[in-house]
Amino acid sequence: MLDLFLTDLIQTGQVTVPNQIVDFDAYTSDRAIILLEEYYWADALTMPYTAPRFDPEAALWAAKYIFSTIQLVLLRDIGEEKLNQLLVDYNGQYTPEAVYSADLMLRFLPDIFRFASGLSPEDPLIYKLKAIARLWPFSSIGIADINVTIGDKIPDHPSLRVAYIDRLILKKDMGRINSKHELKLVKEALGAYQAKLWPGLNLILNEETI
């Protein structure tokens, strides 16, 4: 089921999930990794500089997380204990490779937040989603009301750094500009087109807190 889910999500952006929780068997997981790597090679062509290498462990974890999250938005009778069993944190190393490979699926987090907008802010699922959005800032640009620290893995990798700033500008996510360094990168990317591409940015250029 996971492999079919990925095929639909990658090709059409529309998915169907079963109305009951399913297990991810070895065959389905192996097939999912093949699809994710194919997607990686196509997506990497759009990245600036050279994209980080494919990390199958991070990509598969993210695919399962997104699949289960969509199910849990729909299946509201699932208890918190089961929710925590399904939505587990990534236990591998947080590397540039993991950041980009997980992003192949985690980039859909903002869409899932909109999909789950009818849920209470106190819902355990919303709590989990906000937690994962904070842990994976490269993928969660545009999600409001979360405090994010990007650390060094994104700024220190040329491809991730430029892609992150491009996404920030595209989403006009002012809440992500938390340092002078980030502001400098945004201003350099905008150049002479700042007023046209991000008119409201001038409101924060002279903030003493940055």
XYZ file of C-alpha atoms in Angstrom:
210
model
C 0.000 0.000 0.000
C 2.856 2.415 0.776
C 4.300 2.024 -2.715
C 0.935 2.827 -4.323
C 0.547 5.804 -2.004
C 3.939 7.146 -3.074
C 3.206 6.644 -6.761
C -0.022 8.645 -6.474
C 1.539 11.367 -4.334
C 4.548 11.838 -6.605
C 2.643 11.664 -9.884
C -0.617 13.429 -9.053
C -0.361 14.992 -5.593
C -3.578 13.189 -4.669
C -3.695 10.100 -2.484
C -6.031 7.489 -1.098
C -5.337 5.783 2.202
C -7.096 2.731 3.672
C -9.641 3.211 6.440
C -7.703 0.958 8.777
C -4.135 0.931 10.028
C -1.798 -1.211 7.904
C 1.613 -2.682 8.590
C 4.565 -1.856 6.349
C 6.021 -5.205 5.305
C 9.527 -5.692 3.949
C 8.451 -6.028 0.314
C 6.408 -2.821 0.400
C 9.225 -0.963 2.147
C 11.786 -2.146 -0.406
C 9.512 -1.107 -3.248
C 8.963 2.275 -1.572
C 12.714 2.894 -1.360
C 13.049 2.240 -5.106
C 10.305 4.765 -5.850
C 11.773 7.310 -3.447
C 15.207 7.023 -4.993
C 13.763 7.487 -8.481
C 11.986 10.584 -7.190
C 15.218 11.762 -5.574
C 17.169 11.668 -8.838
C 14.498 13.671 -10.635
C 14.128 16.188 -7.814
C 17.888 16.593 -7.297
C 18.134 18.047 -10.797
C 16.128 21.042 -9.576
C 18.358 21.708 -6.557
C 21.049 24.416 -6.610
C 24.668 23.268 -6.633
C 24.912 19.534 -5.858
C 22.124 18.003 -3.779
C 23.044 15.850 -0.769
C 23.217 12.122 -1.488
C 20.164 9.901 -1.133
C 19.615 8.472 2.351
C 17.160 5.552 2.025
C 16.613 5.248 5.768
C 15.527 8.867 6.158
C 13.431 8.809 2.981
C 11.546 5.662 4.020
C 10.958 6.933 7.555
C 9.469 10.166 6.185
C 7.257 8.308 3.709
C 5.821 6.133 6.471
C 5.354 9.182 8.698
C 3.405 11.098 6.060
C 1.300 8.046 5.161
C 0.384 7.438 8.810
C -0.266 11.128 9.448
C -2.830 11.355 6.654
C -4.507 8.217 7.972
C -4.630 9.645 11.484
C -6.213 12.890 10.334
C -9.077 10.787 8.976
C -9.261 8.059 11.618
C -10.168 10.078 14.667
C -11.042 7.056 16.799
C -7.368 6.053 17.085
C -6.139 6.534 20.628
C -3.090 8.538 21.638
C -1.123 5.403 22.476
C -1.532 4.021 18.954
C -0.776 7.438 17.505
C 2.563 7.506 19.337
C 3.354 4.010 18.073
C 2.786 5.064 14.476
C 4.399 8.507 14.523
C 7.875 7.795 15.830
C 10.781 10.213 15.581
C 13.643 9.547 13.187
C 16.381 7.607 14.977
C 19.128 7.988 12.379
C 21.765 10.693 12.146
C 20.590 14.202 11.280
C 22.821 14.874 8.284
C 22.393 16.977 5.123
C 21.623 13.692 3.344
C 18.883 12.881 5.864
C 17.473 16.428 5.677
C 17.064 16.324 1.898
C 15.982 12.681 1.598
C 13.333 13.054 4.294
C 12.186 16.262 2.623
C 11.053 14.324 -0.426
C 7.986 13.490 1.681
C 8.145 15.933 4.604
C 7.741 18.826 2.165
C 4.049 17.915 2.253
C 3.839 18.869 5.952
C 2.409 22.366 5.274
C -0.329 20.794 3.131
C -1.116 18.301 5.897
C -1.398 21.150 8.409
C -4.003 22.766 6.172
C -5.733 19.397 5.767
C -5.859 19.038 9.563
C -6.953 22.623 10.176
C -10.288 21.501 11.622
C -8.631 19.691 14.511
C -8.264 21.272 17.917
C -4.863 22.885 18.650
C -4.777 20.586 21.684
C -5.244 17.458 19.605
C -2.328 15.019 20.135
C -1.876 14.750 16.369
C -1.384 18.499 16.021
C 1.127 18.370 18.857
C 3.076 15.635 17.050
C 2.970 17.488 13.757
C 4.290 20.694 15.314
C 7.066 18.738 17.003
C 8.169 17.155 13.731
C 7.911 20.508 11.940
C 10.309 22.020 14.466
C 12.759 19.133 14.074
C 12.773 19.332 10.262
C 12.861 23.070 9.455
C 13.920 22.587 5.833
C 10.540 20.999 5.114
C 8.234 23.059 7.333
C 8.576 26.595 5.965
C 5.175 28.268 5.879
C 3.764 26.540 8.955
C 2.690 29.222 11.404
C 3.116 29.367 15.169
C 6.158 27.130 15.555
C 9.524 28.188 16.917
C 12.299 26.824 14.736
C 16.073 26.783 15.021
C 17.719 25.635 11.809
C 21.041 24.608 13.350
C 24.101 24.215 11.124
C 23.291 21.347 8.740
C 21.237 23.549 6.409
C 23.361 26.751 6.375
C 26.616 24.795 6.030
C 25.516 22.870 2.925
C 25.475 25.070 -0.217
C 22.561 23.281 -1.874
C 20.378 23.175 1.222
C 21.221 26.753 2.184
C 20.177 28.232 -1.164
C 17.076 26.021 -1.425
C 16.052 26.956 2.131
C 16.333 30.676 1.415
C 14.447 30.263 -1.875
C 11.603 28.508 -0.052
C 11.580 31.144 2.661
C 11.227 33.875 0.049
C 8.566 31.945 -1.877
C 6.470 31.476 1.281
C 7.383 34.943 2.640
C 7.821 33.343 6.044
C 9.059 36.256 8.160
C 8.880 34.144 11.292
C 11.880 32.150 10.042
C 14.238 35.124 9.929
C 15.698 34.771 13.410
C 19.237 36.046 12.948
C 21.275 38.655 11.118
C 22.879 35.859 9.115
C 19.526 34.624 7.788
C 18.450 38.170 6.998
C 21.706 38.746 5.109
C 21.181 35.599 3.026
C 17.614 36.629 2.185
C 18.682 40.132 1.176
C 21.497 38.753 -1.003
C 19.081 36.368 -2.727
C 16.542 39.112 -3.382
C 19.102 41.660 -4.529
C 17.609 44.620 -6.355
C 14.248 42.856 -6.599
C 13.520 42.933 -2.859
C 10.710 45.492 -3.096
C 9.021 43.512 -5.867
C 9.501 39.955 -4.576
C 8.984 40.606 -0.865
C 7.552 44.086 -0.260
C 6.841 43.546 3.434
C 10.418 42.601 4.217
C 11.315 46.244 4.723
C 9.220 46.165 7.893
C 11.854 44.086 9.663
C 15.136 45.286 8.160
C 15.899 47.606 11.071
C 14.609 45.435 13.913
C 17.033 45.603 16.830
C 16.167 42.034 17.820
C 17.651 40.574 14.642
